[in-house]
Amino acid sequence: MAASIIDGKAFAATVREKVAGHVARLKEENDITPGLAVVLVGMDPASEVYVAAKHKSTVEAGMASFEHKLPADTSEEDLFALIDELNADPKVHGILCQFPVPDHLNERRVVARIDPSKDVDGLSVVNAGLLASGEKGLVSCTPLGCLMLLRDQVGNMSGKNAVVIGRSNLFGKPMAQLLLKESCTVTIAHSRTQDLAEVCRRADILVAAVGRAEMVKGDWVKPGATVIDVGITRIPHPEKPGKTKLLGDVDFAEAAEVASAITPVPGGVGPMTIACLLANTVTACCRANGLAEPEGLTA
């Protein structure tokens, strides 16, 4: 069979539209504008591109965007002082510090300084604990995006076998928790999993997030499975000297012959991340003001 392609770019556009609609209603009915603050320490070129993209998306959704660009030698004390100000600012509903930060700063300490109710990246220990406990928190954006794609593609996931390849705190563990919440039977696989291919073959839902290009082959995929490819590896383009090509963790050509649906790389999971950042900011805004949460934008 030929798998249907899950168009993450198109789906992300619908999420952004929903966000913009919620923002417009919050302004009209409650005179509240959701606000997202992004902190960038140093001049990392890739980070500057990401921050610019987040600012553009935030403004396009009708939200307030607060950018704070700090020099690379900013002390932890000064960074924490800024985060404390943002924590206390009622106009700011979401805060994220763009990583990586310079070596003299500790990312875990930075995340821990952000008010968990404004931690729209969903990286804090508090939000991880809330997710694991089945309580309301803010969920890491990429797993949340994958969940939205799966809900749209699969519908009711109750009782399905789900395998997540990768056990990172950033993606693998929260993804597994989200699938458990959907009543899937979940296996977290990793580099030490025995007979990984056989484990994957049992999955109705296969999520790959290990960062190894085309590791998952077509014969690892159960016929009719839904495959979500989170991996991104940049390699020299085989046909265009001086250019690069993006590959996922799944051998797309092989898996697409077996799966019922699959995300491409690029254009699959990637576009969902910023869309879910906006969704998390609206959710945080609603919770901060005691308002109903936006339907379809939360876990």
PDB file of C-alpha atoms in Angstrom:
ATOM      1  CA  MET A   1       0.000   0.000   0.000  1.00  0.00           C
ATOM      2  CA  ALA A   2       1.066   3.619  -0.425  1.00  0.00           C
ATOM      3  CA  ALA A   3       0.843   5.609   2.803  1.00  0.00           C
ATOM      4  CA  SER A   4      -1.018   8.876   2.975  1.00  0.00           C
ATOM      5  CA  ILE A   5       1.307  11.784   3.727  1.00  0.00           C
ATOM      6  CA  ILE A   6       0.554  13.669   6.939  1.00  0.00           C
ATOM      7  CA  ASP A   7       0.947  17.318   5.957  1.00  0.00           C
ATOM      8  CA  GLY A   8       2.282  18.980   9.100  1.00  0.00           C
ATOM      9  CA  LYS A   9       2.629  22.350   7.400  1.00  0.00           C
ATOM     10  CA  ALA A  10      -1.051  22.459   6.448  1.00  0.00           C
ATOM     11  CA  PHE A  11      -2.186  21.184   9.849  1.00  0.00           C
ATOM     12  CA  ALA A  12       0.013  23.726  11.632  1.00  0.00           C
ATOM     13  CA  ALA A  13      -1.709  26.443   9.606  1.00  0.00           C
ATOM     14  CA  THR A  14      -5.079  25.296  10.962  1.00  0.00           C
ATOM     15  CA  VAL A  15      -3.697  25.369  14.513  1.00  0.00           C
ATOM     16  CA  ARG A  16      -2.467  28.926  13.967  1.00  0.00           C
ATOM     17  CA  GLU A  17      -5.901  29.895  12.673  1.00  0.00           C
ATOM     18  CA  LYS A  18      -7.520  28.451  15.808  1.00  0.00           C
ATOM     19  CA  VAL A  19      -5.023  30.321  17.970  1.00  0.00           C
ATOM     20  CA  ALA A  20      -5.740  33.586  16.169  1.00  0.00           C
ATOM     21  CA  GLY A  21      -9.464  33.030  16.641  1.00  0.00           C
ATOM     22  CA  HIS A  22      -9.058  32.467  20.372  1.00  0.00           C
ATOM     23  CA  VAL A  23      -6.825  35.530  20.648  1.00  0.00           C
ATOM     24  CA  ALA A  24      -9.415  37.677  18.869  1.00  0.00           C
ATOM     25  CA  ARG A  25     -12.142  36.469  21.237  1.00  0.00           C
ATOM     26  CA  LEU A  26      -9.993  37.086  24.298  1.00  0.00           C
ATOM     27  CA  LYS A  27      -9.427  40.653  23.132  1.00  0.00           C
ATOM     28  CA  GLU A  28     -13.065  41.304  22.262  1.00  0.00           C
ATOM     29  CA  GLU A  29     -14.778  39.579  25.178  1.00  0.00           C
ATOM     30  CA  ASN A  30     -12.229  39.998  27.976  1.00  0.00           C
ATOM     31  CA  ASP A  31      -9.922  42.811  26.860  1.00  0.00           C
ATOM     32  CA  ILE A  32      -6.949  40.471  27.292  1.00  0.00           C
ATOM     33  CA  THR A  33      -4.066  40.024  24.859  1.00  0.00           C
ATOM     34  CA  PRO A  34      -1.944  36.869  25.331  1.00  0.00           C
ATOM     35  CA  GLY A  35       1.730  37.772  25.560  1.00  0.00           C
ATOM     36  CA  LEU A  36       4.832  35.716  24.795  1.00  0.00           C
ATOM     37  CA  ALA A  37       8.299  36.752  25.990  1.00  0.00           C
ATOM     38  CA  VAL A  38      11.376  35.263  24.332  1.00  0.00           C
ATOM     39  CA  VAL A  39      14.828  35.665  25.876  1.00  0.00           C
ATOM     40  CA  LEU A  40      17.932  35.264  23.712  1.00  0.00           C
ATOM     41  CA  VAL A  41      21.377  35.285  25.332  1.00  0.00           C
ATOM     42  CA  GLY A  42      24.231  35.768  22.875  1.00  0.00           C
ATOM     43  CA  MET A  43      24.276  35.920  19.078  1.00  0.00           C
ATOM     44  CA  ASP A  44      23.952  32.291  17.949  1.00  0.00           C
ATOM     45  CA  PRO A  45      22.889  32.594  14.270  1.00  0.00           C
ATOM     46  CA  ALA A  46      20.485  29.623  14.304  1.00  0.00           C
ATOM     47  CA  SER A  47      18.891  30.855  17.533  1.00  0.00           C
ATOM     48  CA  GLU A  48      18.410  34.319  16.041  1.00  0.00           C
ATOM     49  CA  VAL A  49      16.533  32.758  13.106  1.00  0.00           C
ATOM     50  CA  TYR A  50      14.310  30.761  15.481  1.00  0.00           C
ATOM     51  CA  VAL A  51      13.579  33.804  17.637  1.00  0.00           C
ATOM     52  CA  ALA A  52      12.683  35.884  14.587  1.00  0.00           C
ATOM     53  CA  ALA A  53      10.318  33.154  13.379  1.00  0.00           C
ATOM     54  CA  LYS A  54       8.645  32.971  16.797  1.00  0.00           C
ATOM     55  CA  HIS A  55       8.237  36.745  16.915  1.00  0.00           C
ATOM     56  CA  LYS A  56       6.686  36.817  13.440  1.00  0.00           C
ATOM     57  CA  SER A  57       4.267  33.986  14.256  1.00  0.00           C
ATOM     58  CA  THR A  58       3.287  35.560  17.578  1.00  0.00           C
ATOM     59  CA  VAL A  59       2.457  38.909  15.990  1.00  0.00           C
ATOM     60  CA  GLU A  60       0.585  37.261  13.103  1.00  0.00           C
ATOM     61  CA  ALA A  61      -1.625  35.476  15.641  1.00  0.00           C
ATOM     62  CA  GLY A  62      -2.523  38.836  17.217  1.00  0.00           C
ATOM     63  CA  MET A  63      -0.552  38.246  20.392  1.00  0.00           C
ATOM     64  CA  ALA A  64       1.897  40.545  22.129  1.00  0.00           C
ATOM     65  CA  SER A  65       5.538  39.675  21.527  1.00  0.00           C
ATOM     66  CA  PHE A  66       8.239  40.686  23.994  1.00  0.00           C
ATOM     67  CA  GLU A  67      11.804  40.121  22.805  1.00  0.00           C
ATOM     68  CA  HIS A  68      14.768  40.391  25.167  1.00  0.00           C
ATOM     69  CA  LYS A  69      18.209  40.065  23.556  1.00  0.00           C
ATOM     70  CA  LEU A  70      21.051  39.922  26.059  1.00  0.00           C
ATOM     71  CA  PRO A  71      24.829  39.917  25.476  1.00  0.00           C
ATOM     72  CA  ALA A  72      26.657  36.592  25.602  1.00  0.00           C
ATOM     73  CA  ASP A  73      28.460  37.530  28.835  1.00  0.00           C
ATOM     74  CA  THR A  74      25.207  38.165  30.738  1.00  0.00           C
ATOM     75  CA  SER A  75      25.555  36.784  34.257  1.00  0.00           C
ATOM     76  CA  GLU A  76      23.170  34.240  35.726  1.00  0.00           C
ATOM     77  CA  GLU A  77      22.149  36.865  38.268  1.00  0.00           C
ATOM     78  CA  ASP A  78      21.142  39.353  35.565  1.00  0.00           C
ATOM     79  CA  LEU A  79      19.346  36.711  33.499  1.00  0.00           C
ATOM     80  CA  PHE A  80      17.415  35.536  36.550  1.00  0.00           C
ATOM     81  CA  ALA A  81      16.512  39.123  37.401  1.00  0.00           C
ATOM     82  CA  LEU A  82      14.936  39.489  33.939  1.00  0.00           C
ATOM     83  CA  ILE A  83      13.089  36.177  34.268  1.00  0.00           C
ATOM     84  CA  ASP A  84      11.772  37.264  37.678  1.00  0.00           C
ATOM     85  CA  GLU A  85      10.431  40.480  36.104  1.00  0.00           C
ATOM     86  CA  LEU A  86       8.696  38.485  33.374  1.00  0.00           C
ATOM     87  CA  ASN A  87       7.294  36.046  35.926  1.00  0.00           C
ATOM     88  CA  ALA A  88       5.708  38.986  37.754  1.00  0.00           C
ATOM     89  CA  ASP A  89       4.424  40.790  34.641  1.00  0.00           C
ATOM     90  CA  PRO A  90       0.677  40.116  34.143  1.00  0.00           C
ATOM     91  CA  LYS A  91       0.977  41.026  30.446  1.00  0.00           C
ATOM     92  CA  VAL A  92       3.374  38.114  29.902  1.00  0.00           C
ATOM     93  CA  HIS A  93       1.649  34.713  29.840  1.00  0.00           C
ATOM     94  CA  GLY A  94       4.434  32.662  28.284  1.00  0.00           C
ATOM     95  CA  ILE A  95       8.205  32.772  28.744  1.00  0.00           C
ATOM     96  CA  LEU A  96      10.896  30.871  26.929  1.00  0.00           C
ATOM     97  CA  CYS A  97      14.643  31.190  26.903  1.00  0.00           C
ATOM     98  CA  GLN A  98      16.089  30.202  23.542  1.00  0.00           C
ATOM     99  CA  PHE A  99      18.603  27.379  23.899  1.00  0.00           C
ATOM    100  CA  PRO A 100      21.479  26.814  23.670  1.00  0.00           C
ATOM    101  CA  VAL A 101      22.732  29.438  26.108  1.00  0.00           C
ATOM    102  CA  PRO A 102      26.427  30.331  26.594  1.00  0.00           C
ATOM    103  CA  ASP A 103      28.472  27.755  28.492  1.00  0.00           C
ATOM    104  CA  HIS A 104      28.610  29.697  31.761  1.00  0.00           C
ATOM    105  CA  LEU A 105      24.821  29.400  32.100  1.00  0.00           C
ATOM    106  CA  ASN A 106      23.050  26.212  33.172  1.00  0.00           C
ATOM    107  CA  GLU A 107      19.968  25.377  31.094  1.00  0.00           C
ATOM    108  CA  ARG A 108      18.278  23.401  33.867  1.00  0.00           C
ATOM    109  CA  ARG A 109      18.651  26.276  36.301  1.00  0.00           C
ATOM    110  CA  VAL A 110      17.288  28.686  33.698  1.00  0.00           C
ATOM    111  CA  VAL A 111      14.203  26.535  33.082  1.00  0.00           C
ATOM    112  CA  ALA A 112      13.668  26.108  36.822  1.00  0.00           C
ATOM    113  CA  ARG A 113      13.619  29.890  37.264  1.00  0.00           C
ATOM    114  CA  ILE A 114      10.643  30.309  34.907  1.00  0.00           C
ATOM    115  CA  ASP A 115       7.222  30.221  36.570  1.00  0.00           C
ATOM    116  CA  PRO A 116       5.839  26.761  35.599  1.00  0.00           C
ATOM    117  CA  SER A 117       2.503  28.366  34.697  1.00  0.00           C
ATOM    118  CA  LYS A 118       4.376  30.453  32.094  1.00  0.00           C
ATOM    119  CA  ASP A 119       6.743  27.677  30.956  1.00  0.00           C
ATOM    120  CA  VAL A 120       5.258  27.405  27.456  1.00  0.00           C
ATOM    121  CA  ASP A 121       8.150  25.207  26.328  1.00  0.00           C
ATOM    122  CA  GLY A 122       6.905  22.659  28.885  1.00  0.00           C
ATOM    123  CA  LEU A 123      10.441  21.888  30.038  1.00  0.00           C
ATOM    124  CA  SER A 124      10.216  22.367  33.803  1.00  0.00           C
ATOM    125  CA  VAL A 125      10.314  19.512  36.291  1.00  0.00           C
ATOM    126  CA  VAL A 126       6.971  20.757  37.614  1.00  0.00           C
ATOM    127  CA  ASN A 127       5.258  20.474  34.232  1.00  0.00           C
ATOM    128  CA  ALA A 128       6.860  17.087  33.606  1.00  0.00           C
ATOM    129  CA  GLY A 129       5.513  15.924  36.959  1.00  0.00           C
ATOM    130  CA  LEU A 130       2.038  17.256  36.239  1.00  0.00           C
ATOM    131  CA  LEU A 131       1.982  15.404  32.919  1.00  0.00           C
ATOM    132  CA  ALA A 132       3.163  12.168  34.532  1.00  0.00           C
ATOM    133  CA  SER A 133       0.496  12.551  37.230  1.00  0.00           C
ATOM    134  CA  GLY A 134      -2.269  13.137  34.706  1.00  0.00           C
ATOM    135  CA  GLU A 135      -2.832  16.681  35.902  1.00  0.00           C
ATOM    136  CA  LYS A 136      -2.997  19.914  33.935  1.00  0.00           C
ATOM    137  CA  GLY A 137       0.310  21.514  33.081  1.00  0.00           C
ATOM    138  CA  LEU A 138       2.025  22.865  29.993  1.00  0.00           C
ATOM    139  CA  VAL A 139       3.264  20.199  27.582  1.00  0.00           C
ATOM    140  CA  SER A 140       6.472  20.363  25.564  1.00  0.00           C
ATOM    141  CA  CYS A 141       5.596  21.733  22.123  1.00  0.00           C
ATOM    142  CA  THR A 142       6.897  18.998  19.825  1.00  0.00           C
ATOM    143  CA  PRO A 143       5.178  16.092  21.640  1.00  0.00           C
ATOM    144  CA  LEU A 144       1.999  18.168  21.808  1.00  0.00           C
ATOM    145  CA  GLY A 145       2.221  18.740  18.051  1.00  0.00           C
ATOM    146  CA  CYS A 146       2.650  15.016  17.424  1.00  0.00           C
ATOM    147  CA  LEU A 147      -0.380  14.289  19.605  1.00  0.00           C
ATOM    148  CA  MET A 148      -2.478  16.730  17.573  1.00  0.00           C
ATOM    149  CA  LEU A 149      -1.382  15.072  14.318  1.00  0.00           C
ATOM    150  CA  LEU A 150      -2.212  11.628  15.701  1.00  0.00           C
ATOM    151  CA  ARG A 151      -5.625  12.689  16.976  1.00  0.00           C
ATOM    152  CA  ASP A 152      -6.419  14.050  13.541  1.00  0.00           C
ATOM    153  CA  GLN A 153      -5.066  11.035  11.662  1.00  0.00           C
ATOM    154  CA  VAL A 154      -5.960   8.115  13.936  1.00  0.00           C
ATOM    155  CA  GLY A 155      -8.865   9.431  15.979  1.00  0.00           C
ATOM    156  CA  ASN A 156      -9.552   7.186  18.965  1.00  0.00           C
ATOM    157  CA  MET A 157      -6.218   5.689  20.031  1.00  0.00           C
ATOM    158  CA  SER A 158      -7.553   3.683  22.980  1.00  0.00           C
ATOM    159  CA  GLY A 159      -6.003   0.210  23.165  1.00  0.00           C
ATOM    160  CA  LYS A 160      -3.560   0.714  20.318  1.00  0.00           C
ATOM    161  CA  ASN A 161       0.061  -0.364  20.650  1.00  0.00           C
ATOM    162  CA  ALA A 162       2.364   2.649  20.520  1.00  0.00           C
ATOM    163  CA  VAL A 163       6.159   2.556  20.383  1.00  0.00           C
ATOM    164  CA  VAL A 164       8.270   5.645  21.014  1.00  0.00           C
ATOM    165  CA  ILE A 165      11.904   5.273  19.960  1.00  0.00           C
ATOM    166  CA  GLY A 166      13.841   7.679  22.160  1.00  0.00           C
ATOM    167  CA  ARG A 167      13.705   8.389  25.896  1.00  0.00           C
ATOM    168  CA  SER A 168      14.751  12.037  26.116  1.00  0.00           C
ATOM    169  CA  ASN A 169      13.221  14.373  28.681  1.00  0.00           C
ATOM    170  CA  LEU A 170      12.504  16.831  25.882  1.00  0.00           C
ATOM    171  CA  PHE A 171      10.494  14.485  23.683  1.00  0.00           C
ATOM    172  CA  GLY A 172      10.478  10.730  24.317  1.00  0.00           C
ATOM    173  CA  LYS A 173       9.192  10.697  27.884  1.00  0.00           C
ATOM    174  CA  PRO A 174       6.470  13.346  27.462  1.00  0.00           C
ATOM    175  CA  MET A 175       5.348  11.725  24.185  1.00  0.00           C
ATOM    176  CA  ALA A 176       4.946   8.415  25.976  1.00  0.00           C
ATOM    177  CA  GLN A 177       2.953  10.089  28.760  1.00  0.00           C
ATOM    178  CA  LEU A 178       0.637  11.733  26.219  1.00  0.00           C
ATOM    179  CA  LEU A 179       0.020   8.404  24.506  1.00  0.00           C
ATOM    180  CA  LEU A 180      -0.698   6.769  27.865  1.00  0.00           C
ATOM    181  CA  LYS A 181      -3.225   9.520  28.496  1.00  0.00           C
ATOM    182  CA  GLU A 182      -4.909   8.476  25.229  1.00  0.00           C
ATOM    183  CA  SER A 183      -5.135   4.917  26.649  1.00  0.00           C
ATOM    184  CA  CYS A 184      -2.514   3.457  24.328  1.00  0.00           C
ATOM    185  CA  THR A 185      -0.332   0.559  25.400  1.00  0.00           C
ATOM    186  CA  VAL A 186       3.053   2.276  25.297  1.00  0.00           C
ATOM    187  CA  THR A 187       6.596   0.988  24.897  1.00  0.00           C
ATOM    188  CA  ILE A 188       9.573   3.336  25.169  1.00  0.00           C
ATOM    189  CA  ALA A 189      12.411   1.897  23.104  1.00  0.00           C
ATOM    190  CA  HIS A 190      15.995   3.144  22.931  1.00  0.00           C
ATOM    191  CA  SER A 191      19.560   2.286  21.930  1.00  0.00           C
ATOM    192  CA  ARG A 192      19.747  -0.660  24.348  1.00  0.00           C
ATOM    193  CA  THR A 193      16.405  -2.191  23.438  1.00  0.00           C
ATOM    194  CA  GLN A 194      16.887  -5.818  22.418  1.00  0.00           C
ATOM    195  CA  ASP A 195      15.593  -6.634  18.929  1.00  0.00           C
ATOM    196  CA  LEU A 196      14.410  -3.085  18.340  1.00  0.00           C
ATOM    197  CA  ALA A 197      13.075  -3.940  14.884  1.00  0.00           C
ATOM    198  CA  GLU A 198      10.754  -6.590  16.302  1.00  0.00           C
ATOM    199  CA  VAL A 199       9.511  -4.193  18.994  1.00  0.00           C
ATOM    200  CA  CYS A 200       8.693  -1.643  16.302  1.00  0.00           C
ATOM    201  CA  ARG A 201       6.834  -4.208  14.185  1.00  0.00           C
ATOM    202  CA  ARG A 202       4.213  -4.535  16.934  1.00  0.00           C
ATOM    203  CA  ALA A 203       3.368  -0.821  16.863  1.00  0.00           C
ATOM    204  CA  ASP A 204       0.090   0.525  15.522  1.00  0.00           C
ATOM    205  CA  ILE A 205       1.613   3.944  16.201  1.00  0.00           C
ATOM    206  CA  LEU A 206       5.374   4.309  15.720  1.00  0.00           C
ATOM    207  CA  VAL A 207       7.101   7.523  16.804  1.00  0.00           C
ATOM    208  CA  ALA A 208      10.816   7.842  15.989  1.00  0.00           C
ATOM    209  CA  ALA A 209      12.952  10.433  17.782  1.00  0.00           C
ATOM    210  CA  VAL A 210      16.555   9.276  18.013  1.00  0.00           C
ATOM    211  CA  GLY A 211      18.456  11.547  15.602  1.00  0.00           C
ATOM    212  CA  ARG A 212      19.884   8.722  13.458  1.00  0.00           C
ATOM    213  CA  ALA A 213      19.154   9.218   9.791  1.00  0.00           C
ATOM    214  CA  GLU A 214      16.923   6.555   8.208  1.00  0.00           C
ATOM    215  CA  MET A 215      17.500   4.095  11.053  1.00  0.00           C
ATOM    216  CA  VAL A 216      13.938   2.770  10.896  1.00  0.00           C
ATOM    217  CA  LYS A 217      13.593   0.618   7.797  1.00  0.00           C
ATOM    218  CA  GLY A 218      10.448  -0.413   5.985  1.00  0.00           C
ATOM    219  CA  ASP A 219      10.508  -3.933   7.437  1.00  0.00           C
ATOM    220  CA  TRP A 220      10.433  -2.415  10.941  1.00  0.00           C
ATOM    221  CA  VAL A 221       6.965  -1.017  10.280  1.00  0.00           C
ATOM    222  CA  LYS A 222       3.759  -2.939  10.899  1.00  0.00           C
ATOM    223  CA  PRO A 223       1.515  -2.934   7.804  1.00  0.00           C
ATOM    224  CA  GLY A 224      -1.069  -0.194   8.255  1.00  0.00           C
ATOM    225  CA  ALA A 225       0.770   1.566  11.093  1.00  0.00           C
ATOM    226  CA  THR A 226       0.852   5.340  11.537  1.00  0.00           C
ATOM    227  CA  VAL A 227       4.446   6.624  11.557  1.00  0.00           C
ATOM    228  CA  ILE A 228       5.519   9.924  13.120  1.00  0.00           C
ATOM    229  CA  ASP A 229       9.105  10.891  12.268  1.00  0.00           C
ATOM    230  CA  VAL A 230      10.568  13.481  14.646  1.00  0.00           C
ATOM    231  CA  GLY A 231      14.211  13.118  13.648  1.00  0.00           C
ATOM    232  CA  ILE A 232      16.124  15.688  11.605  1.00  0.00           C
ATOM    233  CA  THR A 233      19.631  15.012  10.297  1.00  0.00           C
ATOM    234  CA  ARG A 234      21.311  17.323   7.786  1.00  0.00           C
ATOM    235  CA  ILE A 235      23.609  15.630   5.263  1.00  0.00           C
ATOM    236  CA  PRO A 236      25.474  16.792   2.133  1.00  0.00           C
ATOM    237  CA  HIS A 237      23.071  16.672  -0.811  1.00  0.00           C
ATOM    238  CA  PRO A 238      23.951  13.639  -2.982  1.00  0.00           C
ATOM    239  CA  GLU A 239      23.044  15.426  -6.221  1.00  0.00           C
ATOM    240  CA  LYS A 240      23.690  19.115  -5.483  1.00  0.00           C
ATOM    241  CA  PRO A 241      27.293  19.941  -4.474  1.00  0.00           C
ATOM    242  CA  GLY A 242      27.479  22.535  -1.710  1.00  0.00           C
ATOM    243  CA  LYS A 243      23.845  21.956  -0.727  1.00  0.00           C
ATOM    244  CA  THR A 244      22.432  19.921   2.153  1.00  0.00           C
ATOM    245  CA  LYS A 245      19.466  17.595   2.530  1.00  0.00           C
ATOM    246  CA  LEU A 246      17.295  16.833   5.563  1.00  0.00           C
ATOM    247  CA  LEU A 247      16.605  13.235   6.523  1.00  0.00           C
ATOM    248  CA  GLY A 248      14.368  11.836   9.216  1.00  0.00           C
ATOM    249  CA  ASP A 249      14.895   8.842  11.478  1.00  0.00           C
ATOM    250  CA  VAL A 250      12.678   6.755   9.193  1.00  0.00           C
ATOM    251  CA  ASP A 251      13.574   5.521   5.716  1.00  0.00           C
ATOM    252  CA  PHE A 252      10.645   7.355   4.176  1.00  0.00           C
ATOM    253  CA  ALA A 253      10.550   5.579   0.802  1.00  0.00           C
ATOM    254  CA  GLU A 254      10.547   2.124   2.381  1.00  0.00           C
ATOM    255  CA  ALA A 255       8.161   2.922   5.255  1.00  0.00           C
ATOM    256  CA  ALA A 256       5.675   4.666   2.970  1.00  0.00           C
ATOM    257  CA  GLU A 257       5.150   1.350   1.156  1.00  0.00           C
ATOM    258  CA  VAL A 258       4.011  -0.318   4.382  1.00  0.00           C
ATOM    259  CA  ALA A 259       2.455   2.302   6.660  1.00  0.00           C
ATOM    260  CA  SER A 260      -1.054   3.691   6.339  1.00  0.00           C
ATOM    261  CA  ALA A 261       0.151   7.229   7.099  1.00  0.00           C
ATOM    262  CA  ILE A 262       3.527   8.886   7.630  1.00  0.00           C
ATOM    263  CA  THR A 263       4.996  12.312   8.306  1.00  0.00           C
ATOM    264  CA  PRO A 264       7.619  13.558   5.826  1.00  0.00           C
ATOM    265  CA  VAL A 265      10.882  15.299   6.711  1.00  0.00           C
ATOM    266  CA  PRO A 266      10.791  18.213   6.233  1.00  0.00           C
ATOM    267  CA  GLY A 267       7.159  19.335   6.363  1.00  0.00           C
ATOM    268  CA  GLY A 268       5.841  16.919   8.960  1.00  0.00           C
ATOM    269  CA  VAL A 269       6.379  17.434  12.670  1.00  0.00           C
ATOM    270  CA  GLY A 270       8.609  20.511  12.363  1.00  0.00           C
ATOM    271  CA  PRO A 271       5.956  23.125  11.517  1.00  0.00           C
ATOM    272  CA  MET A 272       3.870  22.007  14.509  1.00  0.00           C
ATOM    273  CA  THR A 273       6.400  23.154  17.109  1.00  0.00           C
ATOM    274  CA  ILE A 274       5.917  26.921  16.822  1.00  0.00           C
ATOM    275  CA  ALA A 275       2.169  26.438  16.284  1.00  0.00           C
ATOM    276  CA  CYS A 276       2.010  24.592  19.604  1.00  0.00           C
ATOM    277  CA  LEU A 277       4.121  27.270  21.284  1.00  0.00           C
ATOM    278  CA  LEU A 278       1.407  29.764  20.335  1.00  0.00           C
ATOM    279  CA  ALA A 279      -1.272  27.334  21.515  1.00  0.00           C
ATOM    280  CA  ASN A 280       0.481  26.899  24.876  1.00  0.00           C
ATOM    281  CA  THR A 281       0.665  30.677  25.309  1.00  0.00           C
ATOM    282  CA  VAL A 282      -3.084  31.033  24.762  1.00  0.00           C
ATOM    283  CA  THR A 283      -3.719  28.140  27.161  1.00  0.00           C
ATOM    284  CA  ALA A 284      -1.494  29.754  29.816  1.00  0.00           C
ATOM    285  CA  CYS A 285      -3.309  33.063  29.325  1.00  0.00           C
ATOM    286  CA  CYS A 286      -6.731  31.460  29.798  1.00  0.00           C
ATOM    287  CA  ARG A 287      -5.625  29.602  32.919  1.00  0.00           C
ATOM    288  CA  ALA A 288      -4.059  32.740  34.410  1.00  0.00           C
ATOM    289  CA  ASN A 289      -7.355  34.571  33.999  1.00  0.00           C
ATOM    290  CA  GLY A 290      -9.677  31.785  35.091  1.00  0.00           C
ATOM    291  CA  LEU A 291     -11.163  31.373  31.605  1.00  0.00           C
ATOM    292  CA  ALA A 292     -12.156  28.261  29.690  1.00  0.00           C
ATOM    293  CA  GLU A 293      -9.207  26.626  27.961  1.00  0.00           C
ATOM    294  CA  PRO A 294      -9.066  26.754  24.140  1.00  0.00           C
ATOM    295  CA  GLU A 295     -10.697  23.646  22.735  1.00  0.00           C
ATOM    296  CA  GLY A 296      -8.467  21.489  20.549  1.00  0.00           C
ATOM    297  CA  LEU A 297      -5.218  23.230  21.516  1.00  0.00           C
ATOM    298  CA  THR A 298      -4.314  21.380  24.704  1.00  0.00           C
ATOM    299  CA  ALA A 299      -3.352  17.855  25.684  1.00  0.00           C
TER     300      ALA A 299
END
